[in-house]
C-alpha atoms as one frame of an Amber mdcrd trajectory, in Angstrom:
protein
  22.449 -15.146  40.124  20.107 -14.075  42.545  20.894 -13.620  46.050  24.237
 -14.976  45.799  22.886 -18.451  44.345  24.351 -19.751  40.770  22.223 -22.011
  39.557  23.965 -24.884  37.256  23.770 -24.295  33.323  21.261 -26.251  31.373
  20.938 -26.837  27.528  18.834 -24.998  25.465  17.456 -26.802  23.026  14.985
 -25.059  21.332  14.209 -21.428  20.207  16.263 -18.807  17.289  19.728 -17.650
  19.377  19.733 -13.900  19.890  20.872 -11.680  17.054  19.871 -14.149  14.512
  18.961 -11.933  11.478  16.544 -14.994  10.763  14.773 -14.007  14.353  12.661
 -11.078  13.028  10.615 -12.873  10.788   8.921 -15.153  13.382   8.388 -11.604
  15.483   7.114  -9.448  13.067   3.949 -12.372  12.132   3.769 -12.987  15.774
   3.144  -9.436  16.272   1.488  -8.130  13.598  -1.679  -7.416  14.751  -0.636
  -5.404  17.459  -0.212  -2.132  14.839  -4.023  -2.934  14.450  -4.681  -2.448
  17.978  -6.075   1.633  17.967  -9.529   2.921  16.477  -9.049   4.871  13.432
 -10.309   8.276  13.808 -13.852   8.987  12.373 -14.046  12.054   9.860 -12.648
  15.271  11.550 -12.997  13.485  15.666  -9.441  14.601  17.407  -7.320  11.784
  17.177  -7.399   9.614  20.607  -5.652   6.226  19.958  -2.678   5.536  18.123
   0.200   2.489  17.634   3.758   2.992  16.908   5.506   0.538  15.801   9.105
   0.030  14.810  11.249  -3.206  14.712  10.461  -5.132  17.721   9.157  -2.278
  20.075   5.226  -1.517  20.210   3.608   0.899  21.735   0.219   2.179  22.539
  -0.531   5.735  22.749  -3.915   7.028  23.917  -5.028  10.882  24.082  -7.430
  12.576  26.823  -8.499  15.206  28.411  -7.251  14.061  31.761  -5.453  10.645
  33.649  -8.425   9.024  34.038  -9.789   9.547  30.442  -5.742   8.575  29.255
  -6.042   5.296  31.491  -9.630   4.623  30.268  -8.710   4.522  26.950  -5.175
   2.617  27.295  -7.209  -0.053  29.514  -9.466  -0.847  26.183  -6.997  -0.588
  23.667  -5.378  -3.456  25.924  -8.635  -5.542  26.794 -10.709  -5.097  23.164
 -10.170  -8.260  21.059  -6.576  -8.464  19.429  -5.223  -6.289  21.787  -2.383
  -6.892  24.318  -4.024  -8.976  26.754  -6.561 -10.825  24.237
């Protein structure tokens, strides 16, 4: 509903229905390579990139000294190849 408008229901015909223990599978290869995402740190560098990953959440973490350096290095862990946005 949006705005007071009901749209009409349609058939789904396609897809894994929601809870489906079967569901995960799919998920986890689609998003594998997501963990891969941040740059290993080099020898004894302080650590600036990092994934988390647990069950179907992802998340990027990135480490500066200030916003803009944060944002800098977010923005490439997004754009580099296999990243979020690749």
């Amino acid at each position: 509903q949006i705005s007071n408008n009901t749209s009409d229901w349609f058939p789904v015909s396609n897809g894994i229905g929601q809870g489906d223990p079967l569901s995960m599978i799919p998920y986890i290869i689609y998003s594998s390579d997501l963990v891969d995402v941040a740059s290993p740190r080099r020898g004894r560098e302080a650590l600036k990139e990092l994934t988390l990953a647990f069950v179907d959440d992802t998340a990027f973490i990135a480490i500066g000294k200030d916003f803009s350096d944060t944002h800098a290095i977010l923005a490439d862990m997004l754009e580099r190849p296999g990243g979020d946005y690749d």
